[in-house]
Tab-separated table of C-alpha atoms in Angstrom:
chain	number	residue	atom	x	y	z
A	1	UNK	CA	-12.603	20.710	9.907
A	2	UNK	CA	-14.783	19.290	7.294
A	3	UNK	CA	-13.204	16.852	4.931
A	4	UNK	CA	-13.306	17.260	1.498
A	5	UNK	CA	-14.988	15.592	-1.169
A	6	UNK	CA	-13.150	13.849	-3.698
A	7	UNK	CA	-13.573	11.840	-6.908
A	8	UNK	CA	-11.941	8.834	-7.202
A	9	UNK	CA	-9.549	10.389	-9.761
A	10	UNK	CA	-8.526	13.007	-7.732
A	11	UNK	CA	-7.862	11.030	-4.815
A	12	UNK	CA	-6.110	9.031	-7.148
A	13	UNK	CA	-3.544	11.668	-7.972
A	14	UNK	CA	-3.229	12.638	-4.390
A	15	UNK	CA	-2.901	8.819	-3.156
A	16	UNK	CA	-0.114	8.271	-5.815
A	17	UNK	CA	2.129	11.775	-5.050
A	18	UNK	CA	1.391	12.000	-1.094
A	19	UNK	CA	1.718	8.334	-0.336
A	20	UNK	CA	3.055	5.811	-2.843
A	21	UNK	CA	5.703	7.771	-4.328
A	22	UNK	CA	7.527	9.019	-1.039
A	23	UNK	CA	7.574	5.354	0.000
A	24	UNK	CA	7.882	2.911	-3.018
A	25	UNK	CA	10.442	2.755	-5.449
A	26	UNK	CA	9.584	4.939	-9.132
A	27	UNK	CA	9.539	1.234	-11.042
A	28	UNK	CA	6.520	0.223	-8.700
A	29	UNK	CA	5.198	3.563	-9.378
A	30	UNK	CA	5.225	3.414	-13.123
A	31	UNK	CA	3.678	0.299	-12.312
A	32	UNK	CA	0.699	1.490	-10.268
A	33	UNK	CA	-0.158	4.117	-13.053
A	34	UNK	CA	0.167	1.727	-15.685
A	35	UNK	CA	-2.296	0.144	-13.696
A	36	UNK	CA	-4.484	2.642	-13.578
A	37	UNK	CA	-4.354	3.667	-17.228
A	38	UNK	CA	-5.185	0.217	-18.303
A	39	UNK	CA	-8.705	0.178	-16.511
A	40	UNK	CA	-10.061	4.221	-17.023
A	41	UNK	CA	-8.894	3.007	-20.884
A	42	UNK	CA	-12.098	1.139	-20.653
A	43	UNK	CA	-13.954	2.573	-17.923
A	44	UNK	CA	-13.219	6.295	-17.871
A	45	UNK	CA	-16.084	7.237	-16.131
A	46	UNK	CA	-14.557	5.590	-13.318
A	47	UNK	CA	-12.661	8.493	-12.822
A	48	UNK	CA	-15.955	11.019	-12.443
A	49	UNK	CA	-17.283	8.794	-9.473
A	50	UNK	CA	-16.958	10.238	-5.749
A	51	UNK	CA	-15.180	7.988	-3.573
A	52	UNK	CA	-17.959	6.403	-1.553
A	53	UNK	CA	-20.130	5.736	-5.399
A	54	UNK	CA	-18.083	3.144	-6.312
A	55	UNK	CA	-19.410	-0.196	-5.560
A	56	UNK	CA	-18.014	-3.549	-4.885
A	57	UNK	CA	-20.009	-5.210	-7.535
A	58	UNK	CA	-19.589	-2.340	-9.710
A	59	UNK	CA	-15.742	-2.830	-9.517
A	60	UNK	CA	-15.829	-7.186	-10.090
A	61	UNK	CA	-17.698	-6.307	-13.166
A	62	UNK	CA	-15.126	-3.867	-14.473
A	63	UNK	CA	-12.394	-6.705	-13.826
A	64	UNK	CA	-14.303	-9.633	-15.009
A	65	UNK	CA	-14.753	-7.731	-18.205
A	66	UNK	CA	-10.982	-7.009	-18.160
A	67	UNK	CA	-10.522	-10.765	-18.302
A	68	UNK	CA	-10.537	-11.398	-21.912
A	69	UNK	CA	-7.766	-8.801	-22.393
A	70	UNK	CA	-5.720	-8.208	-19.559
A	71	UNK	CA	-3.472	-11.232	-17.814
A	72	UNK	CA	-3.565	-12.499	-14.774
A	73	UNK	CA	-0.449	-10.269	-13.369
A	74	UNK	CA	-2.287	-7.168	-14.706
A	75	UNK	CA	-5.217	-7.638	-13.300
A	76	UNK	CA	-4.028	-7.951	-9.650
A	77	UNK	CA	-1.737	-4.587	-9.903
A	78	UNK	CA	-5.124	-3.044	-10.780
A	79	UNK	CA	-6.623	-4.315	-7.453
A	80	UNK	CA	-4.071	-3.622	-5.569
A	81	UNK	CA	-3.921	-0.028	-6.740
A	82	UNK	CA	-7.371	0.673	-6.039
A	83	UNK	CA	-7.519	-1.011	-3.181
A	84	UNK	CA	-4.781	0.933	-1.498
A	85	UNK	CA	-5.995	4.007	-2.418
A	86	UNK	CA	-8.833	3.375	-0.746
A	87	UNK	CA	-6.886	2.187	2.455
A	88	UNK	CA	-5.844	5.823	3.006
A	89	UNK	CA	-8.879	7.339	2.152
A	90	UNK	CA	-10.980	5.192	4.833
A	91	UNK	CA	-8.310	6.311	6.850
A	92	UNK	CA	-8.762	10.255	6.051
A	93	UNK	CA	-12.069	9.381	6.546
A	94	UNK	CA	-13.172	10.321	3.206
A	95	UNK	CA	-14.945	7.497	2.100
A	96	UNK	CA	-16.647	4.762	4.571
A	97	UNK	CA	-15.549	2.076	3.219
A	98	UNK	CA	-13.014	0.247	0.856
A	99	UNK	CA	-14.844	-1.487	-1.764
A	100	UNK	CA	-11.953	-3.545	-3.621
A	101	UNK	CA	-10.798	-5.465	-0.250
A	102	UNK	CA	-13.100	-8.192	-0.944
A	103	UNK	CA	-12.847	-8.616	-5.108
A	104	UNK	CA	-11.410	-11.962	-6.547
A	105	UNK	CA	-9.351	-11.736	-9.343
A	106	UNK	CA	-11.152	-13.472	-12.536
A	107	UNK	CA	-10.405	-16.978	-12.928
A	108	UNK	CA	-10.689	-17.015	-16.596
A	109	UNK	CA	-7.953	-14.649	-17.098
A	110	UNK	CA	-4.960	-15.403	-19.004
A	111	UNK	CA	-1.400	-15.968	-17.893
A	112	UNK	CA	0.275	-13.714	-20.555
A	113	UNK	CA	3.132	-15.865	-21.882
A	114	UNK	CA	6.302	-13.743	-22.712
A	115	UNK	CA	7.926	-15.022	-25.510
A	116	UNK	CA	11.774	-13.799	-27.050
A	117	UNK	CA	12.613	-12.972	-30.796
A	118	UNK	CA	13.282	-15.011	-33.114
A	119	UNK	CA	16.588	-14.835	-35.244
A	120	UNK	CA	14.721	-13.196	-38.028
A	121	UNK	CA	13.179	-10.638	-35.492
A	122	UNK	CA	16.350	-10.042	-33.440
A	123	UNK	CA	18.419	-9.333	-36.643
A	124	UNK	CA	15.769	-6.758	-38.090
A	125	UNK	CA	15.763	-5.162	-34.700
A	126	UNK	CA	19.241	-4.616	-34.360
A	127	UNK	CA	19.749	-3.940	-37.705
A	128	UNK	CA	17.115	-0.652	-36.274
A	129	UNK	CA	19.628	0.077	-33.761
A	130	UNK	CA	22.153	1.818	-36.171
A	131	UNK	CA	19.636	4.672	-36.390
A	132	UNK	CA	19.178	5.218	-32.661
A	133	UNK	CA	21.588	7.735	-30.725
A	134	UNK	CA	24.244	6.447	-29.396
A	135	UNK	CA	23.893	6.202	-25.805
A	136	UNK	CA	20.215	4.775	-26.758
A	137	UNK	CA	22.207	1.996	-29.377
A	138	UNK	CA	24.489	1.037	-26.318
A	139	UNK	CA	22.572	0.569	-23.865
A	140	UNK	CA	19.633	-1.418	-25.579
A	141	UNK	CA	22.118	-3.461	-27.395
A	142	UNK	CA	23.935	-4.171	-23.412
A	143	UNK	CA	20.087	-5.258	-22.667
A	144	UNK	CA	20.330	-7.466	-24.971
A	145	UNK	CA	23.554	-9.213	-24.691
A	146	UNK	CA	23.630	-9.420	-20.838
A	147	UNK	CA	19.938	-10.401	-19.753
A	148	UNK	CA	19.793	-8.356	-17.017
A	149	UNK	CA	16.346	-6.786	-14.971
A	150	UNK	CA	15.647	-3.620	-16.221
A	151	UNK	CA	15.902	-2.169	-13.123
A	152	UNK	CA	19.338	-3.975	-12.934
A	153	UNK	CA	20.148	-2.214	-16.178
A	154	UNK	CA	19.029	1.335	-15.219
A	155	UNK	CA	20.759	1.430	-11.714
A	156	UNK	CA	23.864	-0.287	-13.550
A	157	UNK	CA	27.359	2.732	-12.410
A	158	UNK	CA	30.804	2.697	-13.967
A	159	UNK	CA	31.777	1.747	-10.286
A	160	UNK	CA	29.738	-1.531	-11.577
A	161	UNK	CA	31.865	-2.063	-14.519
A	162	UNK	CA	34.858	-4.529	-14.048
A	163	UNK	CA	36.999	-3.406	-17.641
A	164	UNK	CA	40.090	-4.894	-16.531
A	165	UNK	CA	38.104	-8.959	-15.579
A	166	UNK	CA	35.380	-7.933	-18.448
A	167	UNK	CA	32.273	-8.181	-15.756
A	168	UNK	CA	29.423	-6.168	-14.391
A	169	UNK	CA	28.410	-6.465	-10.643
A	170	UNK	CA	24.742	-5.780	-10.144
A	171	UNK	CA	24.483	-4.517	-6.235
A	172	UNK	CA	20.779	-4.067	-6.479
A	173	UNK	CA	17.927	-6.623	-7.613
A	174	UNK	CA	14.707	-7.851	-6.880
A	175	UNK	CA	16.009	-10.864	-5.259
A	176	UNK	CA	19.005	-11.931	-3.368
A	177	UNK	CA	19.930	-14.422	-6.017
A	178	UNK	CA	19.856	-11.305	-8.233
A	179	UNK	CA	22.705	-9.742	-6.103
A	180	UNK	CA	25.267	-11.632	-9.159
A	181	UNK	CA	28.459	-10.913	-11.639
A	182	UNK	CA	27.546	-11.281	-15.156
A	183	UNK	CA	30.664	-12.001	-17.607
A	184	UNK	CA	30.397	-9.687	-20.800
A	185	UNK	CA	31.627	-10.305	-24.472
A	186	UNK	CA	33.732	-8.303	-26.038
A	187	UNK	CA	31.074	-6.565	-27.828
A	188	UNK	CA	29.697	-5.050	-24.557
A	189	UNK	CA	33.072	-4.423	-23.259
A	190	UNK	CA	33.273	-2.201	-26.213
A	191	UNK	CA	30.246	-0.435	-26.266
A	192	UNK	CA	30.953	0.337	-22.641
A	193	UNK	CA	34.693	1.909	-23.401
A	194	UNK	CA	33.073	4.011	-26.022
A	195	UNK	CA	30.565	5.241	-23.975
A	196	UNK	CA	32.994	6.044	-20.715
A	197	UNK	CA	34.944	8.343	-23.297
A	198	UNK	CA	31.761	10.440	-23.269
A	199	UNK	CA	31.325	9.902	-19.482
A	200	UNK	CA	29.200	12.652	-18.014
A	201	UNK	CA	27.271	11.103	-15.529
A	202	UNK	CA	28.173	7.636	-12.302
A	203	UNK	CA	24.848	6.179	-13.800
A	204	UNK	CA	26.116	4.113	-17.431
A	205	UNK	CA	23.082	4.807	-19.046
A	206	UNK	CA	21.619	8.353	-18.262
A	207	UNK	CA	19.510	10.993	-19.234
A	208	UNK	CA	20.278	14.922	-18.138
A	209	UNK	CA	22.376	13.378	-15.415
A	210	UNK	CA	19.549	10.999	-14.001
A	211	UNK	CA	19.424	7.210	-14.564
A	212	UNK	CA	17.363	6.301	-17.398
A	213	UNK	CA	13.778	5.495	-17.260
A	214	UNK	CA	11.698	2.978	-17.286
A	215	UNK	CA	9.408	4.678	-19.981
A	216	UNK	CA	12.189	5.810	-21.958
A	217	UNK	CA	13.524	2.349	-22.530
A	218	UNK	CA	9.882	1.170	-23.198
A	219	UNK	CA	9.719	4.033	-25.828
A	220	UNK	CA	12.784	2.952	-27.903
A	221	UNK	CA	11.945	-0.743	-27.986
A	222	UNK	CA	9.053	0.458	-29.346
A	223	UNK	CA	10.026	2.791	-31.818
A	224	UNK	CA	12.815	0.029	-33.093
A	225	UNK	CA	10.159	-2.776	-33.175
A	226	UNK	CA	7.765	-0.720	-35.122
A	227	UNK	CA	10.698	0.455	-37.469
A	228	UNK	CA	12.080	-2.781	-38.332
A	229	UNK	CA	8.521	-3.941	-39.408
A	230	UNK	CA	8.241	-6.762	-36.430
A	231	UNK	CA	5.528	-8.070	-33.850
A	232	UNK	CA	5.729	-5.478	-30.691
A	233	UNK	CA	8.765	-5.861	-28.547
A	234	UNK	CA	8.980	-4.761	-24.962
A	235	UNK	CA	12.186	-4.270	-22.532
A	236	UNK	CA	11.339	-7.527	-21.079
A	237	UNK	CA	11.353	-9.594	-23.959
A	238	UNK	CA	15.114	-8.264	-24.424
A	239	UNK	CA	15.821	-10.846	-21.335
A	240	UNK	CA	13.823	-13.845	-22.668
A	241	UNK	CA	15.866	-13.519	-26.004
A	242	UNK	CA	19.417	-13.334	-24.558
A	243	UNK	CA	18.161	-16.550	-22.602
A	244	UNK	CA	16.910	-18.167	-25.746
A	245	UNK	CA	19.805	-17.046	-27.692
A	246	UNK	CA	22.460	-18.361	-24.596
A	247	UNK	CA	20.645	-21.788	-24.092
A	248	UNK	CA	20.665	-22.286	-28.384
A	249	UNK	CA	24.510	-21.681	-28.014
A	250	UNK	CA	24.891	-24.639	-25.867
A	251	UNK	CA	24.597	-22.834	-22.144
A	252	UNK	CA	24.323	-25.202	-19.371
A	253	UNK	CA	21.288	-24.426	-17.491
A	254	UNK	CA	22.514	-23.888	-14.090
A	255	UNK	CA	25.177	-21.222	-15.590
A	256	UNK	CA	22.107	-19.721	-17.179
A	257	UNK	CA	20.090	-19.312	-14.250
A	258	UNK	CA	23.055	-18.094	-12.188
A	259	UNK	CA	23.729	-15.510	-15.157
A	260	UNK	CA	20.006	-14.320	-14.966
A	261	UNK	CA	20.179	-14.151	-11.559
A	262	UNK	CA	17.577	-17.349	-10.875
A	263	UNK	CA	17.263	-19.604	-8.201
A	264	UNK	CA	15.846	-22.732	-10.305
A	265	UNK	CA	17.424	-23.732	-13.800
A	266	UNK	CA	13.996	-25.569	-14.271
A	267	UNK	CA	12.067	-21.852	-13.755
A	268	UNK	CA	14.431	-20.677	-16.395
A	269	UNK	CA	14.147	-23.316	-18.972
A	270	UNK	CA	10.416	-23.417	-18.438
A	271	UNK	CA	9.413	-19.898	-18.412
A	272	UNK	CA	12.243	-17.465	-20.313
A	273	UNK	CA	14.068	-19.867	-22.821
A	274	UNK	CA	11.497	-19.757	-26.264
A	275	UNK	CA	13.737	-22.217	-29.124
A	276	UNK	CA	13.397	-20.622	-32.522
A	277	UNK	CA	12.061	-22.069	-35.453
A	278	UNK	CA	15.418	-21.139	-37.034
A	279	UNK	CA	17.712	-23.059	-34.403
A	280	UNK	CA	14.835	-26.156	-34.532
A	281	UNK	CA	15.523	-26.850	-38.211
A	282	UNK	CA	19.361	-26.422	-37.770
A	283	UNK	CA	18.553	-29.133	-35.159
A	284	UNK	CA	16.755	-31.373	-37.139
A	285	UNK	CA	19.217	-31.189	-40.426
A	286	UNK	CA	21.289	-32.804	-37.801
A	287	UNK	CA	19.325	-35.924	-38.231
A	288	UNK	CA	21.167	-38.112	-41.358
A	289	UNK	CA	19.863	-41.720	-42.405
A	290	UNK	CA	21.944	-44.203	-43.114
């Protein structure tokens, strides 16, 4: 039989529902398209090309253009999506060759620093949170105040929840390390017990009786960043400000770490604690002359 001729979008689409998604877990997935969206953004006609058009030099030029706005960790997930793809089309023999094996990754790009709220910022957000619906409300606001993974977050059951010892147990992270109990406050354990009244679902945080997604929770910290008038604030930088906000209180760093589910307190200081300007100047009124 003749094989058929495909662009590199439509093998694309076939690549990602025949042989990523049957294989890979959906936050890798969201991952690969996000991937994919960033670079036909700027090269859309990308898309239009048939499989065996596509150069290798055409491609480096697409990615060393990408440079100057895209990070260092997006630019790889862009190779690596591309590249695969055309792994199982050499394979179906439908192209000859695979033209991203050999592309380096930019050296100028930037390593995207992730930075948490402030105190001003976190205050306006959750002062956005009131207007949210209430399993939306909860379950940003438990983002927030326990500084788990997403992922952590989304696969979180009331089999997870501890009421009685005031703990979650997260069964399933990216690392081993991340296999952890987190203590909760009060204000957690509350939201939780208000939420279980209205229990409909084993998932905590749920939408028409399936986990949560990863885009939906990327949609509301949008929507509440934009609405309480602040810089852009994604799910991720819900983590870096409960570590910020945890150190500031006087957290040890090895209980931090442990409670984020890190191997290194020195990682964690260095790359998810961000002191405020607010907390700096409380620390420097502490400073009296005699």
């Amino acid at each position: 039989m003749k094989n058929k001729s495909y662009t590199i979008g439509q093998w694309l689409d076939i690549w990602i529902s025949d042989y990523a998604k049957p294989v890979l877990r959906s936050s890798t997935i969201e991952n690969y398209v996000y991937a994919r969206n960033r670079l036909r953004k700027h090269y859309p006609e990308i898309e239009t090309l048939a499989l065996d058009a596509l150069t290798p030099l055409d491609f480096q030029r697409m990615l060393n253009a990408l440079a100057s706005t895209c990070s260092k960790t997006s630019l790889p997930h862009i190779k690596v999506v591309y590249c695969e793809a055309y792994q199982e089309a050499v394979r179906n023999n439908l192209c000859t060759r695979n033209p991203i094996r050999e592309i380096q990754i930019p050296k100028q790009a930037s390593r995207k620093k992730v930075t948490g709220m402030s105190v001003s910022e976190q205050k306006a957000f959750e002062a956005v949170l009131l207007q949210l619906a209430f399993m939306d409300r909860c379950m940003i606001l438990t983002y927030l105040l326990t500084g788990m993974r997403r992922d952590e977050l989304r696969n979180l059951c009331w089999s997870d929840w501890n009421e009685k010892q005031e703990f979650l147990q997260v069964r399933k992270s990216k690392t081993e390390t991340g296999i952890r109990i987190i203590p909760i406050i009060p204000q957690v354990t509350n939201l939780l017990r208000a939420l279980k009244r209205k229990k409909t679902c084993a998932y905590i945080f749920h939408m028409n009786g399936e986990k949560v997604t990863n885009g939906h929770i990327r949609y509301i910290c949008t929507k509440v960043s934009k609405a309480a008038g602040i810089r852009h604030i994604t799910p991720h930088m819900l983590r870096h400000t409960f570590a910020s906000r945890l150190f500031e209180a006087g957290a040890d760093l090895k209980s931090l770490a442990e409670i984020l589910g890190h191997t290194d307190p020195a990682f964690t200081l260095k790359t998810y604690v961000t002191i405020s300007q607010e907390h700096l100047a409380e620390q420097m009124r502490k400073l009296v002359y005699k």
